[in-house]
GROMACS .gro file of N, CA and C in nm:
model
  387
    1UNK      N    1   0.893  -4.913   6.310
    1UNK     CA    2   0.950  -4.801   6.242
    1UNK      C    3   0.837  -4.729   6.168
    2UNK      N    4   0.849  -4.612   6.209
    2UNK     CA    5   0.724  -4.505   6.170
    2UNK      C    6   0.729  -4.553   5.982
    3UNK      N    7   0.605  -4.530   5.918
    3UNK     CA    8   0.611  -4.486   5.776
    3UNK      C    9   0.694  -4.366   5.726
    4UNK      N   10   0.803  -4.348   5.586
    4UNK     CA   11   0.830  -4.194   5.569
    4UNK      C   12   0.695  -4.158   5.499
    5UNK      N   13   0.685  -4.019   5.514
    5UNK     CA   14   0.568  -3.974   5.431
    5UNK      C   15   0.678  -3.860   5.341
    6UNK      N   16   0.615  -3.932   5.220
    6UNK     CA   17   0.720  -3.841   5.101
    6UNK      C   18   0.734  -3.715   5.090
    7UNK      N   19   0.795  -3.596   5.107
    7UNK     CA   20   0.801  -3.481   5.052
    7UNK      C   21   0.815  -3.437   4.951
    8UNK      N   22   0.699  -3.348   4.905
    8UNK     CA   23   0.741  -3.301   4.775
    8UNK      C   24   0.648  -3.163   4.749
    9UNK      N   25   0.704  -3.088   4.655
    9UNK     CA   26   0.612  -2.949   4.638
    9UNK      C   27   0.536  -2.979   4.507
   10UNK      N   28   0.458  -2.929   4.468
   10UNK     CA   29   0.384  -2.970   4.377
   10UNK      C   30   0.349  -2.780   4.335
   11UNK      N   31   0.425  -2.748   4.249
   11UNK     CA   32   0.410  -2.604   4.179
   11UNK      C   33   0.304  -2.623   4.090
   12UNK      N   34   0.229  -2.686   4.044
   12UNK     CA   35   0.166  -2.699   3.912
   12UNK      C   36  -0.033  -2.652   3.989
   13UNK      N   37  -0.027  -2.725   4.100
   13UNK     CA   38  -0.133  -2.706   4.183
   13UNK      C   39  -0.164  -2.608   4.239
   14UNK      N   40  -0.236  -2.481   4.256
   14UNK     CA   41  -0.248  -2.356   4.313
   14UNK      C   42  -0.286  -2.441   4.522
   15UNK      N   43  -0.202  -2.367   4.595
   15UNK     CA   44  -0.245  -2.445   4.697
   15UNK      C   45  -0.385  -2.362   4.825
   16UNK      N   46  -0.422  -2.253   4.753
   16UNK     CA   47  -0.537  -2.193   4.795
   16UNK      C   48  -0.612  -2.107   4.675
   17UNK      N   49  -0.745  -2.147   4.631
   17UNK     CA   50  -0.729  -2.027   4.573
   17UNK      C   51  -0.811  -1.890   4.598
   18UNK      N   52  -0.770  -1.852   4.537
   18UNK     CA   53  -0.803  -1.675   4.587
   18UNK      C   54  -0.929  -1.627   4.601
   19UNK      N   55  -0.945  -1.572   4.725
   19UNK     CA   56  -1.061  -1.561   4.759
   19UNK      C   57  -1.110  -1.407   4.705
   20UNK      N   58  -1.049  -1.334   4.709
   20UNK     CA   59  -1.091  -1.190   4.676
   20UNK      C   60  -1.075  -1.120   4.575
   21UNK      N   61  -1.127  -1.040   4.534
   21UNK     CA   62  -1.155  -1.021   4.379
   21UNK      C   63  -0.979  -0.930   4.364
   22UNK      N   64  -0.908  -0.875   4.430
   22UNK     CA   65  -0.775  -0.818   4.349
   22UNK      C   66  -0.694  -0.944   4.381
   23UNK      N   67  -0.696  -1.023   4.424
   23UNK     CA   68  -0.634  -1.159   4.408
   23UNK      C   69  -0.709  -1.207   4.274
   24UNK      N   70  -0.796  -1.271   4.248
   24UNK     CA   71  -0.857  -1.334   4.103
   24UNK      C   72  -0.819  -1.218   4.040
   25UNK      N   73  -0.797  -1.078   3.989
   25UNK     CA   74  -0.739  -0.961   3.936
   25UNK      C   75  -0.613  -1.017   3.844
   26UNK      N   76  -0.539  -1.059   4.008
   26UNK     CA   77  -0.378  -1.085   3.951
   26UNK      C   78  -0.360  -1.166   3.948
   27UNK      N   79  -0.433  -1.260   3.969
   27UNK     CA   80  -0.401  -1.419   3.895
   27UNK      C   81  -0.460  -1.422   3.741
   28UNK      N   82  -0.556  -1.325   3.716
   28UNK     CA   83  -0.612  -1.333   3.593
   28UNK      C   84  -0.474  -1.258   3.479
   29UNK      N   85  -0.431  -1.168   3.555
   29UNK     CA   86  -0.375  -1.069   3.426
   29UNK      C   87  -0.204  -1.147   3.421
   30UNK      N   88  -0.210  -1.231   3.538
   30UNK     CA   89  -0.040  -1.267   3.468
   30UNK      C   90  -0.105  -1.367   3.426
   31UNK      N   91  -0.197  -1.461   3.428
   31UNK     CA   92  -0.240  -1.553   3.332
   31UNK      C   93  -0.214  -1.515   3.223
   32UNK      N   94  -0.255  -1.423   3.178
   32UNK     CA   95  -0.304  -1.338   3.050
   32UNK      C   96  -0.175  -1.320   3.061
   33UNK      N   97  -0.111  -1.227   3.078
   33UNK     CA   98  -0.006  -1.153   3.098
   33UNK      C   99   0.121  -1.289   3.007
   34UNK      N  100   0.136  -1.401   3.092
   34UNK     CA  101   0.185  -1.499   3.051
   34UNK      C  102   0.212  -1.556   2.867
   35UNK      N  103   0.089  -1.538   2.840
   35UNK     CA  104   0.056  -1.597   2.712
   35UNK      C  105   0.105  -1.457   2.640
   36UNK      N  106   0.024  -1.378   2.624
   36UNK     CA  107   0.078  -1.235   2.567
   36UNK      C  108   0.222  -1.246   2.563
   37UNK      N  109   0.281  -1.259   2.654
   37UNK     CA  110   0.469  -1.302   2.626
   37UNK      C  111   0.471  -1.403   2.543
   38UNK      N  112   0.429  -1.535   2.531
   38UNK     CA  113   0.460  -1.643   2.470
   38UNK      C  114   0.435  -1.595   2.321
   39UNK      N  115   0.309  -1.514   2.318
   39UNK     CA  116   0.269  -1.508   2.167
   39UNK      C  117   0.382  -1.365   2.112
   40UNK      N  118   0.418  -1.328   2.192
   40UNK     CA  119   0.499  -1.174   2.130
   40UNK      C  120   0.628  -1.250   2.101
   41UNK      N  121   0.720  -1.381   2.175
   41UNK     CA  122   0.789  -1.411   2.196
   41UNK      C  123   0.806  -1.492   2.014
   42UNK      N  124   0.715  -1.536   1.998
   42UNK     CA  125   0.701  -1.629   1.874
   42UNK      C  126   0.692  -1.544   1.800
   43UNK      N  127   0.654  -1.446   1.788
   43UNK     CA  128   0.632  -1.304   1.676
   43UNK      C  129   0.792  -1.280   1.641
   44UNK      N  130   0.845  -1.248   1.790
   44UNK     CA  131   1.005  -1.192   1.732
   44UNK      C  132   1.061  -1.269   1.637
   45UNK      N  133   1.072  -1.444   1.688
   45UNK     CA  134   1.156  -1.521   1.603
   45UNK      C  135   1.080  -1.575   1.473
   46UNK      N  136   0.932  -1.554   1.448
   46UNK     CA  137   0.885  -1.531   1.324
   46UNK      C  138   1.014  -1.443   1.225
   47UNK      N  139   1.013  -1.302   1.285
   47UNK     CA  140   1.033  -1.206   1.246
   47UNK      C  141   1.214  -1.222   1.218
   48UNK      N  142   1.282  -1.247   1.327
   48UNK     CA  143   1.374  -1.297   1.308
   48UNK      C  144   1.445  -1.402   1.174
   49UNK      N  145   1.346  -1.477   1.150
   49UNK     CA  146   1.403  -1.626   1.097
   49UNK      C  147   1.358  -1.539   0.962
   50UNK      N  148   1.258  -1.474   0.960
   50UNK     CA  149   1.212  -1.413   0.824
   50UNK      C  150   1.309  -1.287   0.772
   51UNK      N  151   1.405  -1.260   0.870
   51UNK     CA  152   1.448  -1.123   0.851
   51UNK      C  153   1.610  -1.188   0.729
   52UNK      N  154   1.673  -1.271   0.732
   52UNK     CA  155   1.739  -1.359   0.670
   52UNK      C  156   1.719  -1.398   0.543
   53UNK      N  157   1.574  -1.488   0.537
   53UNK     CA  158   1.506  -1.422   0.392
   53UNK      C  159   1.537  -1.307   0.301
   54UNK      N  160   1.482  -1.217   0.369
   54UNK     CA  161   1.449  -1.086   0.307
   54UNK      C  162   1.618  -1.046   0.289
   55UNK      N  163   1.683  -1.034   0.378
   55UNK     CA  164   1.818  -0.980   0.383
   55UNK      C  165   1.876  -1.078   0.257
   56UNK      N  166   1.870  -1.202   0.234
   56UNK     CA  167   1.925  -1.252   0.086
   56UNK      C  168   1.875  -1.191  -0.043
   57UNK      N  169   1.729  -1.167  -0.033
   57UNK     CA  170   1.673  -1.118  -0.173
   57UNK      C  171   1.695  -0.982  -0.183
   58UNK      N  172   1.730  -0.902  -0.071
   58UNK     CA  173   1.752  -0.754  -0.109
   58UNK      C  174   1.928  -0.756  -0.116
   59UNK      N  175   2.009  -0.814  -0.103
   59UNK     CA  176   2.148  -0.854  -0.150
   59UNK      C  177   2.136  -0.872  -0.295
   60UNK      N  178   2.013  -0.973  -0.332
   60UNK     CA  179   2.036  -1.049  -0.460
   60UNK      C  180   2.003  -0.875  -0.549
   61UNK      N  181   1.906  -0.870  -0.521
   61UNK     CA  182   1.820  -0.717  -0.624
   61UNK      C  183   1.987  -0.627  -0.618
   62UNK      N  184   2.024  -0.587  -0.510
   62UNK     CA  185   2.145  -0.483  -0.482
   62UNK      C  186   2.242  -0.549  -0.589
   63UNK      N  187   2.270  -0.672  -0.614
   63UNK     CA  188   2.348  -0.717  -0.726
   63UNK      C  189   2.324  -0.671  -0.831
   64UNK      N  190   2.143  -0.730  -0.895
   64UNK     CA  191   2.156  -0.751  -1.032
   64UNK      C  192   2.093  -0.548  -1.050
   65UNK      N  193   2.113  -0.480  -0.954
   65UNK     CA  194   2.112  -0.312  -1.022
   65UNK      C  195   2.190  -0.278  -1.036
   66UNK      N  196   2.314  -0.303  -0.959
   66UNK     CA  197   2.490  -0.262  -0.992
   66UNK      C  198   2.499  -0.327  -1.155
   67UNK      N  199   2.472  -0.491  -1.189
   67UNK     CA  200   2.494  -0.492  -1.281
   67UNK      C  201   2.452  -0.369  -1.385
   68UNK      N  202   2.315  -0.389  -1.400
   68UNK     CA  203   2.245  -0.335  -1.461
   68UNK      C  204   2.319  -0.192  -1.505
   69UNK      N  205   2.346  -0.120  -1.355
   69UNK     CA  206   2.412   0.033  -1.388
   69UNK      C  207   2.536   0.039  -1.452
   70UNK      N  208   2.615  -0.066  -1.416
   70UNK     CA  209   2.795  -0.092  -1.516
   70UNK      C  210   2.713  -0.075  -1.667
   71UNK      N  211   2.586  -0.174  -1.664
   71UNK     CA  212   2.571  -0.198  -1.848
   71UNK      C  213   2.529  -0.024  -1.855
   72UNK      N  214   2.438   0.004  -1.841
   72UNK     CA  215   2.401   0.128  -1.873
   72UNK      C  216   2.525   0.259  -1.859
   73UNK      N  217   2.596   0.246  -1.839
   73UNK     CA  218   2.736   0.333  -1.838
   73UNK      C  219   2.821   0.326  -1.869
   74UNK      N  220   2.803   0.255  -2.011
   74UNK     CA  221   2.865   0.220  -2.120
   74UNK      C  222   2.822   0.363  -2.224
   75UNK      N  223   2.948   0.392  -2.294
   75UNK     CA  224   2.931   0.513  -2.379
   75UNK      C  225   2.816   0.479  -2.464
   76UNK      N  226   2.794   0.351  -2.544
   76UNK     CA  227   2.720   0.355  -2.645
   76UNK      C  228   2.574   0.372  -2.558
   77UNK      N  229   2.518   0.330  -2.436
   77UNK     CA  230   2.420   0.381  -2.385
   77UNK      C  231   2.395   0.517  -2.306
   78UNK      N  232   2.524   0.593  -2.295
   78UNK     CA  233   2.494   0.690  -2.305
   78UNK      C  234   2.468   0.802  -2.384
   79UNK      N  235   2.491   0.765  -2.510
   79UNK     CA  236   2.475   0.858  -2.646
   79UNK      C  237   2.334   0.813  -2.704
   80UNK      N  238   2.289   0.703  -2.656
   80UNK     CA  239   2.148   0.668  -2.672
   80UNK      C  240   2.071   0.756  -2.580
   81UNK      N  241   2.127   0.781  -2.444
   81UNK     CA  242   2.040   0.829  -2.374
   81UNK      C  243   2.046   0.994  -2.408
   82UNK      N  244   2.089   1.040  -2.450
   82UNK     CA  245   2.121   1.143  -2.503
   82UNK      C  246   2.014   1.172  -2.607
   83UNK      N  247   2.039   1.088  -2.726
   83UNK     CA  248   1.956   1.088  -2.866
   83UNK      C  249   1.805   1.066  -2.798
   84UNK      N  250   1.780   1.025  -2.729
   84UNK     CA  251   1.645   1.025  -2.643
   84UNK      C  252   1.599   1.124  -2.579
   85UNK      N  253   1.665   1.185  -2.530
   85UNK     CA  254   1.626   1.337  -2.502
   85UNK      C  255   1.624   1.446  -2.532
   86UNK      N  256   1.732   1.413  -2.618
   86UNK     CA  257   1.705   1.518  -2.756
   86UNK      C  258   1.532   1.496  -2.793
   87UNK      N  259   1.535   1.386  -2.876
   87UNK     CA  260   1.382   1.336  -2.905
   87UNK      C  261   1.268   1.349  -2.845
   88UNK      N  262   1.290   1.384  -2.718
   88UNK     CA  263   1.164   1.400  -2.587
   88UNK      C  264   1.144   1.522  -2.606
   89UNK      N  265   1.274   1.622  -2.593
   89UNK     CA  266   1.302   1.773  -2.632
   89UNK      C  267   1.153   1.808  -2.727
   90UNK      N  268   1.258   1.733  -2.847
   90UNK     CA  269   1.171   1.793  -2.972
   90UNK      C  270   1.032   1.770  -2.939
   91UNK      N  271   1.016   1.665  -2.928
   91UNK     CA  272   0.833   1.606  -2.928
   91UNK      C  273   0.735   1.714  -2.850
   92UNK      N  274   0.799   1.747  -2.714
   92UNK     CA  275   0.689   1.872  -2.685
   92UNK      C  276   0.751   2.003  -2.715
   93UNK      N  277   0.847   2.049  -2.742
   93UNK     CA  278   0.791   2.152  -2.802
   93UNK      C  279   0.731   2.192  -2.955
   94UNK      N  280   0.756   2.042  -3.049
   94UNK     CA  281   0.596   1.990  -3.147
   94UNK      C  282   0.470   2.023  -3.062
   95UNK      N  283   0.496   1.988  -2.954
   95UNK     CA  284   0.307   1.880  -2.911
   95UNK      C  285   0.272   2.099  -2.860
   96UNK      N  286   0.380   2.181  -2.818
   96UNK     CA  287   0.343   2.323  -2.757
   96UNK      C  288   0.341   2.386  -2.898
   97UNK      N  289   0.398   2.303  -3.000
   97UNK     CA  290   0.385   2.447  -3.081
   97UNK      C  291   0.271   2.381  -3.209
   98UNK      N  292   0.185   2.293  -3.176
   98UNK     CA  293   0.105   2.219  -3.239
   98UNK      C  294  -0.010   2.275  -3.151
   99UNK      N  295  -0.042   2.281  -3.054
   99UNK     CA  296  -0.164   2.289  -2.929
   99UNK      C  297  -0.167   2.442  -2.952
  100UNK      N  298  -0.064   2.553  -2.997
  100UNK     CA  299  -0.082   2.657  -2.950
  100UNK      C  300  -0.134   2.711  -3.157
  101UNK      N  301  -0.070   2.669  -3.237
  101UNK     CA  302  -0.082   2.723  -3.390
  101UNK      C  303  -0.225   2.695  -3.427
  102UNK      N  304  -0.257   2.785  -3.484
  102UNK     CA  305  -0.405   2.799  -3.563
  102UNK      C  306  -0.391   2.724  -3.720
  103UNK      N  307  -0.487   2.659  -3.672
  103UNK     CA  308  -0.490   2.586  -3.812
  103UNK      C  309  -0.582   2.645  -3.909
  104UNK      N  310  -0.483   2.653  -4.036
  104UNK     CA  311  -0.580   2.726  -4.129
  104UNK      C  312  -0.602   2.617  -4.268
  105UNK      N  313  -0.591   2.538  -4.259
  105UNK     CA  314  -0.630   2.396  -4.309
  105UNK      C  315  -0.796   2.395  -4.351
  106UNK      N  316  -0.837   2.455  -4.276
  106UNK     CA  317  -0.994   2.511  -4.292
  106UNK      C  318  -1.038   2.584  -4.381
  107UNK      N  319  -0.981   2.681  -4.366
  107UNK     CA  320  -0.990   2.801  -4.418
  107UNK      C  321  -0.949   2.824  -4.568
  108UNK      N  322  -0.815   2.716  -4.599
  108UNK     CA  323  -0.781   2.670  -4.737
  108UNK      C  324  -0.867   2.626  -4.803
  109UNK      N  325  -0.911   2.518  -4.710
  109UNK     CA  326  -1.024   2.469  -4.814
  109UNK      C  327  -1.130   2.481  -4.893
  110UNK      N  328  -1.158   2.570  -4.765
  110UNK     CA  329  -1.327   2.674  -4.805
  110UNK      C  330  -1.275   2.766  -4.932
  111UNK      N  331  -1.140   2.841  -4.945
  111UNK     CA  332  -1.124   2.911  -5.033
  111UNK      C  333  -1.129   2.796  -5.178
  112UNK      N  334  -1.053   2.714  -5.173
  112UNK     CA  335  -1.027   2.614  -5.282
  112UNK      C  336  -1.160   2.567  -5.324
  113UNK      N  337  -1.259   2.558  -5.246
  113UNK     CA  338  -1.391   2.511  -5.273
  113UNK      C  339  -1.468   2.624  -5.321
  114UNK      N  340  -1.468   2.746  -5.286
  114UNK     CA  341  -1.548   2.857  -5.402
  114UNK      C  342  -1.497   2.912  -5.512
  115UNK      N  343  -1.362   2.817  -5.547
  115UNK     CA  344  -1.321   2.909  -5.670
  115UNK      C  345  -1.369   2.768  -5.769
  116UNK      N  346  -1.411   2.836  -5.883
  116UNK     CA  347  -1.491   2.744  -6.053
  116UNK      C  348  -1.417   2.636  -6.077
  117UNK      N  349  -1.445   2.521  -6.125
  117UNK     CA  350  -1.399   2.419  -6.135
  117UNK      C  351  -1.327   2.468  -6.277
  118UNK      N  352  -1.340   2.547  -6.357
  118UNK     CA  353  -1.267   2.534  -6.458
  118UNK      C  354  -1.149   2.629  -6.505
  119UNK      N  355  -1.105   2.737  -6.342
  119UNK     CA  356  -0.965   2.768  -6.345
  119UNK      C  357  -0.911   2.676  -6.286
  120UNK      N  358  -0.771   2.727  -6.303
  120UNK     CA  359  -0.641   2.659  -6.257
  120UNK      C  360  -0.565   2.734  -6.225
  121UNK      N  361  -0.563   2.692  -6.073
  121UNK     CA  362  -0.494   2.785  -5.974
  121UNK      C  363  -0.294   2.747  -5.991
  122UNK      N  364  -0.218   2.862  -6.007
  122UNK     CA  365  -0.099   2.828  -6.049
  122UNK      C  366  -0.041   2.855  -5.869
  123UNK      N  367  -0.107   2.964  -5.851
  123UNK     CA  368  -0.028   3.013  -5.667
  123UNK      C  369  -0.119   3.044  -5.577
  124UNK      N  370  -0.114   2.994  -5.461
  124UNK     CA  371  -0.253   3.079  -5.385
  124UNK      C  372  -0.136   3.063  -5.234
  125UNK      N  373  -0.170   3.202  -5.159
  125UNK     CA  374  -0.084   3.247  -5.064
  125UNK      C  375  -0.203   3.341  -4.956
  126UNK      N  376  -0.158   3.279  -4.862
  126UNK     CA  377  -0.291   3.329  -4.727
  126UNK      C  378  -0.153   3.393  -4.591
  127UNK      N  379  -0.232   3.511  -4.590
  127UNK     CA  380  -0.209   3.552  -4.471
  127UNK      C  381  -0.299   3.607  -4.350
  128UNK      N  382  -0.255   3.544  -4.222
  128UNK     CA  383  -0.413   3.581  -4.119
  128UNK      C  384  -0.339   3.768  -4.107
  129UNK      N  385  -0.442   3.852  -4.103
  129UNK     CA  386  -0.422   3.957  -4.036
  129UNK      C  387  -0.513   4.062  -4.112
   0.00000   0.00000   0.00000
């Protein structure tokens, strides 16, 4: 009785290899080609598994600003916010009508400084013009 001789394919083994350079071409670029998938493939579910993460902590933040906005929309913080802008109001048009007025603070003085030490000034009144 003859020997069987086993059959089998063996995929893992290239069974010629390529003799001509657009053959080595395309065995090179799905080589390549291959891995480039594997590594894009691991990127998605990086991206994926990370996207879950992120989607809890931007839930959590979306919470604690709703809180935040109920507290702030409360009358007594809005009459604060109010009295605050009033106050902002005032402050520049101080800081415009401070930057723009001539100071004659100077000019007082110099007068107060050439008059004799031994009057006594009861009124003194300056006008620029």
């Amino acid at each position: 009785m003859p020997s069987k001789i086993p059959k089998s394919i063996n995929l893992l083994n290239p069974v010629a290899a390529p003799e001509d350079m657009w053959e080595k071409l395309y065995d090179w670029l799905f080589n390549f080609g291959k891995y480039i998938l594997i590594s894009v493939e691991a990127v998605v579910l990086v991206v994926f598994i990370a996207r879950f993460s992120l989607d809890r902590q931007n839930n959590d933040l979306t919470d604690q600003i709703n809180a935040q906005v109920v507290t702030l929309e409360q009358p007594k913080y809005r009459l604060d916010e109010v009295k605050f802008k009033n106050f902002h109001e005032l402050l520049k048009a101080i800081k415009k009508v401070s930057d723009t007025q001539q100071i004659n603070s100077t000019v007082i003085t110099s007068i107060l400084d050439s008059v004799p030490a031994y009057l006594d000034l009861q009124n003194i009144s300056y006008s620029s013009g």
